[in-house]
JSON list of C-alpha atoms and ligand atoms in Angstrom, two decimals:
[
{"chain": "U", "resi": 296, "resn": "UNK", "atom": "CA", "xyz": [-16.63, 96.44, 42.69]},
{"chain": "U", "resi": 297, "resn": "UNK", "atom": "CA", "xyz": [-16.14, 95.03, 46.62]},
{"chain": "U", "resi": 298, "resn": "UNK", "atom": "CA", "xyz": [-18.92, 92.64, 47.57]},
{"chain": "U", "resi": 299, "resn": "UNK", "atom": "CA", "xyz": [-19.29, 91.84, 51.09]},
{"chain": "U", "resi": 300, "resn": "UNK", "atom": "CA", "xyz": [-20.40, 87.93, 51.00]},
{"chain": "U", "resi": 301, "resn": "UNK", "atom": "CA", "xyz": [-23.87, 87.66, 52.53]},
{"chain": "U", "resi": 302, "resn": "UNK", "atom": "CA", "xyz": [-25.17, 91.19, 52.21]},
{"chain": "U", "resi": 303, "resn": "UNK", "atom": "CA", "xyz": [-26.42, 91.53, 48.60]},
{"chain": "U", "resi": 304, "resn": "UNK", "atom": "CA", "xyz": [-27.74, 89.30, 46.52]},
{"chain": "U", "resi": 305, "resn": "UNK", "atom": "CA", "xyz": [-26.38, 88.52, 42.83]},
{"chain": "U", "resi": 306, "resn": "UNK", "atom": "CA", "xyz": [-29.19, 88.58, 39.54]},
{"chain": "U", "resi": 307, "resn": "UNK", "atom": "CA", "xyz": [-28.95, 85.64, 36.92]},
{"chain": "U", "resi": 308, "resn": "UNK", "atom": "CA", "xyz": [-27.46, 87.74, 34.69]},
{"chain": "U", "resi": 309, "resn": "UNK", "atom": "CA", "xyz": [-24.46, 88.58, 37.11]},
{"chain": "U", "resi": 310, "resn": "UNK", "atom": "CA", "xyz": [-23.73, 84.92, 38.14]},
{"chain": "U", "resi": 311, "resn": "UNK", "atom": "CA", "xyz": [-19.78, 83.58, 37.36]},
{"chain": "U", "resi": 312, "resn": "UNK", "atom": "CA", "xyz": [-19.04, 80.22, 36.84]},
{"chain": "U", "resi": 313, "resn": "UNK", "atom": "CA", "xyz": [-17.38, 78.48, 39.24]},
{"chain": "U", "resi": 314, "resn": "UNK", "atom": "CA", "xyz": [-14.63, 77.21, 36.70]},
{"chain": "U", "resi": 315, "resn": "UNK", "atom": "CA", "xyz": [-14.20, 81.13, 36.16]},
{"chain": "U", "resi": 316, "resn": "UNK", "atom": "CA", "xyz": [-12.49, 81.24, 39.58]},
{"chain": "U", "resi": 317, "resn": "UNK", "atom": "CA", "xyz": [-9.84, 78.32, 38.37]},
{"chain": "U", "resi": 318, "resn": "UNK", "atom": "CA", "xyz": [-9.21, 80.21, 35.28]},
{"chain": "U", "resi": 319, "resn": "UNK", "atom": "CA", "xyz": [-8.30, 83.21, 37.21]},
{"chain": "U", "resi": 320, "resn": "UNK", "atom": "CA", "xyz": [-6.09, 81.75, 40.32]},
{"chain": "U", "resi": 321, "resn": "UNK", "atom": "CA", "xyz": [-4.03, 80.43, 36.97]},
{"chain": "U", "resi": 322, "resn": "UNK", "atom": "CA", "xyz": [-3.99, 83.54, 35.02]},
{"chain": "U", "resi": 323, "resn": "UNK", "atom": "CA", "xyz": [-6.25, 86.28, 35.15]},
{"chain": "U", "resi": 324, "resn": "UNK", "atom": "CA", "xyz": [-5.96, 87.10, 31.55]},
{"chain": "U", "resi": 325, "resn": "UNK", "atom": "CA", "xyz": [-6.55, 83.80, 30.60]},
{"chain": "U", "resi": 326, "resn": "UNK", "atom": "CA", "xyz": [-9.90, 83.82, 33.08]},
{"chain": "U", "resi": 327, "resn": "UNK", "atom": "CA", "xyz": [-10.42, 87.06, 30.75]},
{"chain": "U", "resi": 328, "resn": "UNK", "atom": "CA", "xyz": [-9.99, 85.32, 27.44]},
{"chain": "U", "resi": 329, "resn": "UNK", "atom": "CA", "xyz": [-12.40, 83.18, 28.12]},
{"chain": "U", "resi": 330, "resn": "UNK", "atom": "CA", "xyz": [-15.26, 84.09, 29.73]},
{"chain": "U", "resi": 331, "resn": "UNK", "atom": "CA", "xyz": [-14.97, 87.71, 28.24]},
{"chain": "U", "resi": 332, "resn": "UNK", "atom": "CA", "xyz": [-14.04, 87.25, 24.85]},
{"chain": "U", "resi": 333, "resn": "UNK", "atom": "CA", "xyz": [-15.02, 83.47, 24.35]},
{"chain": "U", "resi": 334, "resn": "UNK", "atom": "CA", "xyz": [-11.91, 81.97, 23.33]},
{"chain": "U", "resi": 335, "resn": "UNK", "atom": "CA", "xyz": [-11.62, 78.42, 24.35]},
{"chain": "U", "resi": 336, "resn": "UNK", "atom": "CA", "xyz": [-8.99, 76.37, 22.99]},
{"chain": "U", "resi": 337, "resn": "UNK", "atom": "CA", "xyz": [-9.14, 72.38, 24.16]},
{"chain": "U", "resi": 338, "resn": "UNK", "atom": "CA", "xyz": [-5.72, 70.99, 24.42]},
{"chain": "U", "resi": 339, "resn": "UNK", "atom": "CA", "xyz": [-4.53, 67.50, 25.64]},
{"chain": "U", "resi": 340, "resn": "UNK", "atom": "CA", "xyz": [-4.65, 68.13, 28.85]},
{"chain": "U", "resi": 341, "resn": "UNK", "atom": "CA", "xyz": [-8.20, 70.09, 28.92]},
{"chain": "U", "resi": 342, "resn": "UNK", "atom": "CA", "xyz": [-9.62, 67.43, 26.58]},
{"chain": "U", "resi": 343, "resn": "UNK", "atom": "CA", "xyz": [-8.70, 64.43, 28.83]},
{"chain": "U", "resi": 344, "resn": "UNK", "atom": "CA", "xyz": [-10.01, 66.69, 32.00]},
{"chain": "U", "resi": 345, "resn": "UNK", "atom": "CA", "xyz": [-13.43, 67.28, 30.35]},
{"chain": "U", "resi": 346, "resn": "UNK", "atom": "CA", "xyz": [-13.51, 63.23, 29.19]},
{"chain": "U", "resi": 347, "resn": "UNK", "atom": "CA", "xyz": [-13.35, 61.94, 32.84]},
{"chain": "U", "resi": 348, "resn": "UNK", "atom": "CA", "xyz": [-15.57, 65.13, 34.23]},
{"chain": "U", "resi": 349, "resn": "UNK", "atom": "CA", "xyz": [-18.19, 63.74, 31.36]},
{"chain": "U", "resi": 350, "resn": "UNK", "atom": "CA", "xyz": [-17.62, 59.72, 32.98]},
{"chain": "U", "resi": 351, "resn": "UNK", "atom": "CA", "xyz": [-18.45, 61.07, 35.98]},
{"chain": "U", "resi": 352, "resn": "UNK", "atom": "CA", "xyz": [-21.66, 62.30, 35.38]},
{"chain": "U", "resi": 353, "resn": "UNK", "atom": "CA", "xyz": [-23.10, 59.49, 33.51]},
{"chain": "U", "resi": 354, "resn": "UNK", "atom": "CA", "xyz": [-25.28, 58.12, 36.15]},
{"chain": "U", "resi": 355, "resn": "UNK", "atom": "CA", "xyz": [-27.43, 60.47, 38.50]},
{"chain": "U", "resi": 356, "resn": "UNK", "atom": "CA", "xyz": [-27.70, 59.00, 42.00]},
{"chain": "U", "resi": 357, "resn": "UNK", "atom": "CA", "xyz": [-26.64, 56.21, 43.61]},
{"chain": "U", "resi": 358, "resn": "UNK", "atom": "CA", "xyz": [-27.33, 53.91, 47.54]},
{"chain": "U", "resi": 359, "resn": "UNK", "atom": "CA", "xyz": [-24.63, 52.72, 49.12]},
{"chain": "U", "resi": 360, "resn": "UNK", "atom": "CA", "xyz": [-24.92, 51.82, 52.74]},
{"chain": "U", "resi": 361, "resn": "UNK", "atom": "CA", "xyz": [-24.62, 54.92, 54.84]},
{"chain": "U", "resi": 362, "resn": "UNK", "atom": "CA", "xyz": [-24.12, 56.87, 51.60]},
{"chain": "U", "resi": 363, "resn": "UNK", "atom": "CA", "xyz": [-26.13, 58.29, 49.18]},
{"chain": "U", "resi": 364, "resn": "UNK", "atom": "CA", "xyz": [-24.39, 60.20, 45.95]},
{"chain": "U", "resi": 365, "resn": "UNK", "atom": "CA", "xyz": [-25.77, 62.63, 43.60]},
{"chain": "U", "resi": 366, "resn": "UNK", "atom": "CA", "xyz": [-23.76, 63.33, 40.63]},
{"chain": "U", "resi": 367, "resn": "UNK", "atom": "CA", "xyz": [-23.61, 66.35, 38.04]},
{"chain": "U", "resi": 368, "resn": "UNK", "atom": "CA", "xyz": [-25.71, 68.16, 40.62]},
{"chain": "U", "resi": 369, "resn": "UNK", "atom": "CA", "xyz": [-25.89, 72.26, 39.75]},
{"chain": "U", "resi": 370, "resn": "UNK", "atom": "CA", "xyz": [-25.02, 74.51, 42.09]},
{"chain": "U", "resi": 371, "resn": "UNK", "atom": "CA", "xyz": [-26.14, 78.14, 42.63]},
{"chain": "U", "resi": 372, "resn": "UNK", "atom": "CA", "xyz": [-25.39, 81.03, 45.22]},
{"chain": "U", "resi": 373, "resn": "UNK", "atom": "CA", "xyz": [-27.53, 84.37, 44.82]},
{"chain": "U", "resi": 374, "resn": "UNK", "atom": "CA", "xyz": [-25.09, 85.39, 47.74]},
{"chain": "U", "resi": 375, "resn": "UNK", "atom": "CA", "xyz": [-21.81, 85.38, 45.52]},
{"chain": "U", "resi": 376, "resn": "UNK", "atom": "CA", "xyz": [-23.13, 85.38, 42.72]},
{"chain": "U", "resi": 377, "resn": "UNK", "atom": "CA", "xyz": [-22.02, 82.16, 41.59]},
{"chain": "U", "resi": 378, "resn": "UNK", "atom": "CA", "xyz": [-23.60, 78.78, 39.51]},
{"chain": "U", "resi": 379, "resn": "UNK", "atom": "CA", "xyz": [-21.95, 75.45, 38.65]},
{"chain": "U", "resi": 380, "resn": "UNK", "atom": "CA", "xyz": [-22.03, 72.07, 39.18]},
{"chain": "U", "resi": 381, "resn": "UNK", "atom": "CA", "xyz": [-20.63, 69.33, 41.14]},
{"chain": "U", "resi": 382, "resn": "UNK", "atom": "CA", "xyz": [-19.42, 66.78, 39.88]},
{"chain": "U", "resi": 383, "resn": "UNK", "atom": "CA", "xyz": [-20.47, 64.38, 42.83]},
{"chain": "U", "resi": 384, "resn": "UNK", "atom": "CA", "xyz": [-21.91, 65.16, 46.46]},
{"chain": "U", "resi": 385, "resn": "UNK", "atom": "CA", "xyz": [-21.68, 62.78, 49.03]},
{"chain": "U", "resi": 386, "resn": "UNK", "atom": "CA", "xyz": [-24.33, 62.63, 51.50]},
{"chain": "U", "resi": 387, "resn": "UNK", "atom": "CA", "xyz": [-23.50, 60.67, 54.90]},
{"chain": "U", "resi": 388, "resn": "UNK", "atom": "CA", "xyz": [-25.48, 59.27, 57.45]},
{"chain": "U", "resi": 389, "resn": "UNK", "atom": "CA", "xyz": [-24.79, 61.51, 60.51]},
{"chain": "U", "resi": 390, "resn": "UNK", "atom": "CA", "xyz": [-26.16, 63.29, 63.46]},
{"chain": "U", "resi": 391, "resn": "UNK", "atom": "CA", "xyz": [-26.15, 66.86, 62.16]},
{"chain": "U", "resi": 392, "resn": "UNK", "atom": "CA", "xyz": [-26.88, 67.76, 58.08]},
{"chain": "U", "resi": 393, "resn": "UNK", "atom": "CA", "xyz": [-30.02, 67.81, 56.29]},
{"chain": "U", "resi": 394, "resn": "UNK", "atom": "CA", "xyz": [-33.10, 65.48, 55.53]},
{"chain": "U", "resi": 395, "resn": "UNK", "atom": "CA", "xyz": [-32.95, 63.74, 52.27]},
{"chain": "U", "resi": 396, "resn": "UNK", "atom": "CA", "xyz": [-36.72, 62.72, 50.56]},
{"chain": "U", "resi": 397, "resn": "UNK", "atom": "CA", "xyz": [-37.23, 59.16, 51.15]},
{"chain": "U", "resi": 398, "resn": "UNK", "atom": "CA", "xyz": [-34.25, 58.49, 53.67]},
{"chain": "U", "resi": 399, "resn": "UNK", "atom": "CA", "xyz": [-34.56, 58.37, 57.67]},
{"chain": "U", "resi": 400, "resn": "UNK", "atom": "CA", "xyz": [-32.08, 60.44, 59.54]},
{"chain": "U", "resi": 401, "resn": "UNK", "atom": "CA", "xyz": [-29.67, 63.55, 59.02]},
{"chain": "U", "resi": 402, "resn": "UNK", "atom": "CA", "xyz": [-27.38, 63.14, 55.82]},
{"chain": "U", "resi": 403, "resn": "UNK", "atom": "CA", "xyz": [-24.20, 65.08, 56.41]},
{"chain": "U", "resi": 404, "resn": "UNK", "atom": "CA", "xyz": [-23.18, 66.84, 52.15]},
{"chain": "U", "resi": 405, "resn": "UNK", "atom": "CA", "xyz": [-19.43, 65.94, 51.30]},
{"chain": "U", "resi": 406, "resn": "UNK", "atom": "CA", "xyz": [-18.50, 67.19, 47.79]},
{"chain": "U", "resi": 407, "resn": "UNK", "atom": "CA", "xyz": [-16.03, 64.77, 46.16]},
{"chain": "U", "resi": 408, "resn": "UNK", "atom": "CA", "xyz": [-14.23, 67.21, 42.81]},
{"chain": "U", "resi": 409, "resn": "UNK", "atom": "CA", "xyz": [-12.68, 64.63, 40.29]},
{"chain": "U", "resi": 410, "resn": "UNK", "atom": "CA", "xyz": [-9.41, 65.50, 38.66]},
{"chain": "U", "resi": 411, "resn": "UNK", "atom": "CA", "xyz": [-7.33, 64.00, 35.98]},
{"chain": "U", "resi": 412, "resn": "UNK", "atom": "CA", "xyz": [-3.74, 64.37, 37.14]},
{"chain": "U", "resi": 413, "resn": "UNK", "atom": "CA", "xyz": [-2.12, 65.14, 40.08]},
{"chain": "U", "resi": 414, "resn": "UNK", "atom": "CA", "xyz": [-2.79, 68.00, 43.22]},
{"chain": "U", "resi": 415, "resn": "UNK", "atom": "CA", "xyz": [-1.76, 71.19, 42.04]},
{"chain": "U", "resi": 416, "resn": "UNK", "atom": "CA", "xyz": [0.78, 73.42, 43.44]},
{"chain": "U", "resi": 417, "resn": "UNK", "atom": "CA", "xyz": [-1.47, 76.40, 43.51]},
{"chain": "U", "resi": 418, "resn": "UNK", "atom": "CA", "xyz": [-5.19, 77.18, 45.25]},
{"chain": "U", "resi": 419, "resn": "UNK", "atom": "CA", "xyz": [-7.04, 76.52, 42.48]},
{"chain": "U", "resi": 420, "resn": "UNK", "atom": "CA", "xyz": [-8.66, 72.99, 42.84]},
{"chain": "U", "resi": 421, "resn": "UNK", "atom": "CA", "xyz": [-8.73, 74.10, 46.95]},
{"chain": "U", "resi": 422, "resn": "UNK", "atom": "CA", "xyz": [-10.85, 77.26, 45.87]},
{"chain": "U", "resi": 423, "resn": "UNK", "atom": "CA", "xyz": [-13.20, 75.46, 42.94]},
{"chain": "U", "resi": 424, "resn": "UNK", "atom": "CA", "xyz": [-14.08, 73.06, 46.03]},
{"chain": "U", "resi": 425, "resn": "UNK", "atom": "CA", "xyz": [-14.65, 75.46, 48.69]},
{"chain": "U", "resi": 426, "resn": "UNK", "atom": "CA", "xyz": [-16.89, 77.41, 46.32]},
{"chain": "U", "resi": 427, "resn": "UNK", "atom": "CA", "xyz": [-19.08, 74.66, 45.51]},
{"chain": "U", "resi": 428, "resn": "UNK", "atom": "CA", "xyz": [-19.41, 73.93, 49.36]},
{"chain": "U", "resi": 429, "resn": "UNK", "atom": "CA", "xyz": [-20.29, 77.53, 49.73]},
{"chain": "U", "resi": 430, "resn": "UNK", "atom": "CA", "xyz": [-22.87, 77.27, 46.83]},
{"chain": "U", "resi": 431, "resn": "UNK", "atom": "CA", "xyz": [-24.13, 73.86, 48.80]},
{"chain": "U", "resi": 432, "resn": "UNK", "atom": "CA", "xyz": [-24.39, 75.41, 52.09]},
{"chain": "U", "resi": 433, "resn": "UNK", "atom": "CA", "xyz": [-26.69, 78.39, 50.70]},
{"chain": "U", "resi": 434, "resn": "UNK", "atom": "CA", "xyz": [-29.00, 75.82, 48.75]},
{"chain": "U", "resi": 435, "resn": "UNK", "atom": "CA", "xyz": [-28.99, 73.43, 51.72]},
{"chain": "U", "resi": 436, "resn": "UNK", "atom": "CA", "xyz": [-28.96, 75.57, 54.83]},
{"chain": "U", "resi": 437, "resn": "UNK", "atom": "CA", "xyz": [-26.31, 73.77, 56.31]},
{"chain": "U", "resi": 438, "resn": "UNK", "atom": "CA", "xyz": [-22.13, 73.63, 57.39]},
{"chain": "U", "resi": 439, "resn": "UNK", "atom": "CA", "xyz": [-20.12, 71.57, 55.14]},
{"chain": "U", "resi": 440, "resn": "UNK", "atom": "CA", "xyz": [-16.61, 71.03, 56.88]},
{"chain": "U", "resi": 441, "resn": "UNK", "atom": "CA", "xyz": [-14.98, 69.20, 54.45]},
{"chain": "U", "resi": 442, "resn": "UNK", "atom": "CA", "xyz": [-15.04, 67.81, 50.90]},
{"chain": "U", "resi": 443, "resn": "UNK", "atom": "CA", "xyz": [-12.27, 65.79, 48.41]},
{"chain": "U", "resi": 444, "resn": "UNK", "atom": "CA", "xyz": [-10.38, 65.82, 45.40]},
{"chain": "U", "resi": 445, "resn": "UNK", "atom": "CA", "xyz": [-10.21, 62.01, 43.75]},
{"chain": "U", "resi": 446, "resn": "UNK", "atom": "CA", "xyz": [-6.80, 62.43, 41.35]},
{"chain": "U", "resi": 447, "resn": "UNK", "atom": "CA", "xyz": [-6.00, 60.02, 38.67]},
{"chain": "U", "resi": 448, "resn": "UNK", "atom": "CA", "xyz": [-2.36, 60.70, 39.48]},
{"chain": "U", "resi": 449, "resn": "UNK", "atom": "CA", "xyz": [-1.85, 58.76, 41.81]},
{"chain": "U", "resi": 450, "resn": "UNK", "atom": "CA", "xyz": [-5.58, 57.03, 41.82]},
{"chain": "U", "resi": 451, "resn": "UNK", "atom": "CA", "xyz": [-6.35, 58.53, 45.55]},
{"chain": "U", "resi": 452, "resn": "UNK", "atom": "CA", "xyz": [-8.83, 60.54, 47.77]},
{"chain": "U", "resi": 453, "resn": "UNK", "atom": "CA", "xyz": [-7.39, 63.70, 49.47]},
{"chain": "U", "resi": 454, "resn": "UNK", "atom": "CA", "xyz": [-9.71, 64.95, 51.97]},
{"chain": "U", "resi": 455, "resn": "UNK", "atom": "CA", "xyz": [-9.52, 69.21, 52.00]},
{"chain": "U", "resi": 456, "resn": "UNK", "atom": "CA", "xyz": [-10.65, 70.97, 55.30]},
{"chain": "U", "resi": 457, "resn": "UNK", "atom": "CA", "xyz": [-13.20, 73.96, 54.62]},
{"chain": "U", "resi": 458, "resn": "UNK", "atom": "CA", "xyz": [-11.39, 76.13, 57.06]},
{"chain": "U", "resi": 459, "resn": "UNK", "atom": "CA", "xyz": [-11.64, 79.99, 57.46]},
{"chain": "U", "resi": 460, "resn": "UNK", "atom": "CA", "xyz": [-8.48, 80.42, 55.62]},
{"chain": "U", "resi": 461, "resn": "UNK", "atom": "CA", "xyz": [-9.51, 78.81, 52.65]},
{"chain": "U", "resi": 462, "resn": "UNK", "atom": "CA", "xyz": [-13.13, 80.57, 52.93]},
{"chain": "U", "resi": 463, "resn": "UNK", "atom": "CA", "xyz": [-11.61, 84.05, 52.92]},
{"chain": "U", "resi": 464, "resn": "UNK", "atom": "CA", "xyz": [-9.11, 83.14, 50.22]},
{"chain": "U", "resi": 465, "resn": "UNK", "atom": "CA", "xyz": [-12.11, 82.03, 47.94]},
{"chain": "U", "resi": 466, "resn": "UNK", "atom": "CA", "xyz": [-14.21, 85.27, 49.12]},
{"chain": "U", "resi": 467, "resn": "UNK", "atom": "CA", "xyz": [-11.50, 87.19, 47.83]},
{"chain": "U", "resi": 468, "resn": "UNK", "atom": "CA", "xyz": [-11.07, 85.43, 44.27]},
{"chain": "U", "resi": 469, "resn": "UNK", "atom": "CA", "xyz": [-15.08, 85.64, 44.31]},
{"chain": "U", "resi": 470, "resn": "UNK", "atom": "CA", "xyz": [-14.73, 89.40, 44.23]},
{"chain": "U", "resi": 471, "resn": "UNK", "atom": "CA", "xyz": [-11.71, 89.29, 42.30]},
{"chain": "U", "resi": 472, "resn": "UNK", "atom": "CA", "xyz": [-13.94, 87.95, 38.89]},
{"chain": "U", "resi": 473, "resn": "UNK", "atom": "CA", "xyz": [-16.96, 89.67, 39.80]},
{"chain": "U", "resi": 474, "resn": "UNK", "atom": "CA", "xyz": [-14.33, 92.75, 39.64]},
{"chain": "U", "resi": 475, "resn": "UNK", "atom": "CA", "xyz": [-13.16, 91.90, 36.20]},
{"chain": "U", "resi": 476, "resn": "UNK", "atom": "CA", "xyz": [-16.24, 91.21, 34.85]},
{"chain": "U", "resi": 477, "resn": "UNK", "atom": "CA", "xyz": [-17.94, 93.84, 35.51]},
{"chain": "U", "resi": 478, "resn": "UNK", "atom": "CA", "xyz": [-14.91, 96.12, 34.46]},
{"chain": "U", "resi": 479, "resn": "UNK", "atom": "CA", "xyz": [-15.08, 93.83, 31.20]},
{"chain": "U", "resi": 480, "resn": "UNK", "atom": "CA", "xyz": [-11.51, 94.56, 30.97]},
{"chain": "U", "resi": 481, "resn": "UNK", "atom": "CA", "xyz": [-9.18, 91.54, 29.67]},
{"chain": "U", "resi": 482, "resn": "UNK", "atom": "CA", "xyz": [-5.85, 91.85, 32.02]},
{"chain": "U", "resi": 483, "resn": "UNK", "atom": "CA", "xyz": [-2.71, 92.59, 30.22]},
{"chain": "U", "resi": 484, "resn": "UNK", "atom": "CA", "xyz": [-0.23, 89.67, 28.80]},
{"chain": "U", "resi": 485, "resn": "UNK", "atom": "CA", "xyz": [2.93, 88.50, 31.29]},
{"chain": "U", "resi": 486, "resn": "UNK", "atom": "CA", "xyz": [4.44, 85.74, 29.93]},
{"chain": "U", "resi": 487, "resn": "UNK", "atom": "CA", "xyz": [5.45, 83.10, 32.57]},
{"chain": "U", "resi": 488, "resn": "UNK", "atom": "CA", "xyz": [6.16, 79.24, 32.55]},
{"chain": "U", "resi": 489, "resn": "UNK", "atom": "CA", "xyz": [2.49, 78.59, 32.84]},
{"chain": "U", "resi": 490, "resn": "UNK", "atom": "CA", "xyz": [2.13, 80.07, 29.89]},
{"chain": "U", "resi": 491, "resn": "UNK", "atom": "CA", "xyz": [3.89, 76.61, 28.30]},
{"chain": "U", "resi": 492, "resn": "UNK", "atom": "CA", "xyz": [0.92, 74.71, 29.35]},
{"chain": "U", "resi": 493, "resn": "UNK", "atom": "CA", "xyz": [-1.79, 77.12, 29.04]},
{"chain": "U", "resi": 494, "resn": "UNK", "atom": "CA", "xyz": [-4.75, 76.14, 26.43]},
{"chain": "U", "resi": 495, "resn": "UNK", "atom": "CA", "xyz": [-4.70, 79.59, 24.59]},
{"chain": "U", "resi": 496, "resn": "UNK", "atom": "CA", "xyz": [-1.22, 80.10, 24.35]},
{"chain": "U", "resi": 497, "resn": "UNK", "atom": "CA", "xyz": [-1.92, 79.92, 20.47]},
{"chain": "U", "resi": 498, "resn": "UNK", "atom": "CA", "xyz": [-4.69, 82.93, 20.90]},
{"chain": "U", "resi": 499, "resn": "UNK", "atom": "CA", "xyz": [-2.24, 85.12, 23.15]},
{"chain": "U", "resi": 500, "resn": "UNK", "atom": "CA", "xyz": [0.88, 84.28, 22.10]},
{"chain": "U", "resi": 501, "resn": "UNK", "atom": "CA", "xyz": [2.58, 85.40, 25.63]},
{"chain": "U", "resi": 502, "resn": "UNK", "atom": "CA", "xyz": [5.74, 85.87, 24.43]},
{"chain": "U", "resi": 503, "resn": "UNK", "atom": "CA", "xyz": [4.63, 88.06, 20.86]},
{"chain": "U", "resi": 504, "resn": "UNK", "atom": "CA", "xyz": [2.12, 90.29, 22.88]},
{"chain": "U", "resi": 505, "resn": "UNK", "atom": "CA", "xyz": [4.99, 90.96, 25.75]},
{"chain": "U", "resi": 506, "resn": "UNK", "atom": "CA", "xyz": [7.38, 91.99, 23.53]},
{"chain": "U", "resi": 507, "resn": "UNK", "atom": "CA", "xyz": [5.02, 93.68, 21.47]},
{"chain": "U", "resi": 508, "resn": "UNK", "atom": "CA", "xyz": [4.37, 95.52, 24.63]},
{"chain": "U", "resi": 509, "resn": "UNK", "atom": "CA", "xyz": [8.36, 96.51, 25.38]},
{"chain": "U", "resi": 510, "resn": "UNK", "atom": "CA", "xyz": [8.15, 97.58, 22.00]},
{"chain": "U", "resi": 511, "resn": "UNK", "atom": "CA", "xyz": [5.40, 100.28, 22.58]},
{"chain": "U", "resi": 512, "resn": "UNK", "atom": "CA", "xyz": [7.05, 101.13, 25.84]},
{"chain": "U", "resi": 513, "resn": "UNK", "atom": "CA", "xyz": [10.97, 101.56, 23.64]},
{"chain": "U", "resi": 514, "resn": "UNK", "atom": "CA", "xyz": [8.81, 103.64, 21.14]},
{"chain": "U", "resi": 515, "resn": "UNK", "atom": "CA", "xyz": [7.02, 105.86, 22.86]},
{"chain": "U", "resi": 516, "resn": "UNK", "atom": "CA", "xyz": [10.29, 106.52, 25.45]},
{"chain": "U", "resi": 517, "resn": "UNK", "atom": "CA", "xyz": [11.90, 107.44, 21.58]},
{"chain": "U", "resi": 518, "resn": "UNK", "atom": "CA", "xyz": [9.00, 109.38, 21.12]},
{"chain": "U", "resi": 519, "resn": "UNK", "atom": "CA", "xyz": [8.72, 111.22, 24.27]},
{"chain": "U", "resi": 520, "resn": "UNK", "atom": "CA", "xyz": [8.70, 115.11, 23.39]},
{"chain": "U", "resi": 521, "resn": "UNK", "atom": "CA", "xyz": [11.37, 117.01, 26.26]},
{"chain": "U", "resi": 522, "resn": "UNK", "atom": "CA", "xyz": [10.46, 118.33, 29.10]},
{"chain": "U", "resi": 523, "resn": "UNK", "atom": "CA", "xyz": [10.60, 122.44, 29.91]},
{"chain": "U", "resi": 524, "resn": "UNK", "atom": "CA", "xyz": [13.82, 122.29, 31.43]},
{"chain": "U", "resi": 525, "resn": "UNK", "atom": "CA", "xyz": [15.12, 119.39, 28.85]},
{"chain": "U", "resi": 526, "resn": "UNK", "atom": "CA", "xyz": [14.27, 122.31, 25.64]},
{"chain": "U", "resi": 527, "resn": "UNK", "atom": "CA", "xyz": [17.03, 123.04, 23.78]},
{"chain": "G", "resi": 249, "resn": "SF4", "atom": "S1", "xyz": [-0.57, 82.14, 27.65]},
{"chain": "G", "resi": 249, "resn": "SF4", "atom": "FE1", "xyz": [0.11, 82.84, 29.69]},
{"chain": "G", "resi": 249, "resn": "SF4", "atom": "S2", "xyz": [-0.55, 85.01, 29.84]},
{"chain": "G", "resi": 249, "resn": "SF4", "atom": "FE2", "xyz": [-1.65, 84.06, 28.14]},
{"chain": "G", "resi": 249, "resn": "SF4", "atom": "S3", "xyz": [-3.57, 83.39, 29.05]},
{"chain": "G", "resi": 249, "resn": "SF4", "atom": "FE3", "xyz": [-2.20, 81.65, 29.11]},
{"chain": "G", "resi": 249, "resn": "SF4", "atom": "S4", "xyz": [-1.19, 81.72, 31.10]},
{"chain": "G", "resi": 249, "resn": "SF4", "atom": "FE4", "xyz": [-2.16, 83.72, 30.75]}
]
């Protein structure tokens, strides 16, 4: 299925999860896996993710001068076709954004994604971020230029422009899951180095399924009846 953004809109029922999108920049299968056959498997590093994502959201809302924050706040876009939640939104004092109840003035939206280790060599983190702006910008009629990782590794703020670049590229992974969902198709193993780190190694054994896979490919090749001009 191709979706152009912004001229259908998506039913409760067809919503993906934001986190679906990180699954599937990592591995498609493994964005399969899980949200189409339920496997979940927590490992060290998922389990100390989901610890400091559960930290965050401990208190709701919180005044500091010129900022007010809003944490575990769920996200939705009928648009996309996509739900979630933030882990914190920002919302600055500024001359453009939107009205907050019991506050004077234009609060610009800045959502702040917290992370356990360090920035990640591929788009994922980039595209859970922009998403979740997207999601904000339909619920709050408004632009959201920018937003921010915090990483524990090292213990900093990296600011992320919402450009068009990373908009499209996000679009495109949007479609990408609505795609494989609706085909309800789990992609086919490729082992890779990921794979090492990947919670449900254990369920797809990479390495077992590829070679299972050669194997089928050897066998049927041995099992491949001649053709006309082949016969004997
Ligand atoms: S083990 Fe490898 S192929 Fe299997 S889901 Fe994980 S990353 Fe994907």
């Amino acid at each position: 299925m191709a979706f152009d953004s912004y001229s259908k809109m998506f039913t409760e029922e067809q919503l993906i999860s934001i986190s679906a999108l990180q699954h599937w920049v990592f591995c498609p299968r493994q964005c399969g896996l899980i949200h189409l056959e339920q496997a979940w498997a927590e490992n060290r590093l998922t389990a100390e993710g989901r610890l400091l994502h559960d930290r965050v959201h401990e208190s709701d809302t919180e005044n500091r001068p010129g900022v007010r924050i809003v944490r575990g706040l769920r996200l939705v876009s009928y648009s996309l076709g996509l739900v979630g939640q933030a882990d914190v939104v920002e919302f600055h004092r500024s001359d453009c954004g939107v009205e907050l109840p019991g506050a004077s003035g234009l609060w610009q939206p800045f959502p702040v994604e917290y992370k356990r280790g360090k920035p990640k060599k591929d788009n994922s983190d980039n595209i859970q971020l922009c998403a979740q702006a997207l999601c904000l910008e339909e619920m709050l009629h408004t632009e959201i230029p920018s937003g921010a990782f915090f990483y524990g590794k090292p213990r900093r703020r990296n600011e992320v422009q919402l450009d068009a670049s990373l908009r499209e590229i996000t679009c495109r992974a949007i479609t990408a899951v609505h795609d494989l969902f609706e085909g309800r198709h789990t992609p086919s193993v490729r082992y890779a180095k990921k794979c090492d780190n990947c919670s449900l190694y254990s369920q797809c054994l990479p390495k077992t399924t590829g070679l299972n896979k050669k194997i089928d490919v050897y066998l049927s090749k041995a099992y491949e009846l001649p053709g006309p001009e082949e016969t004997p």
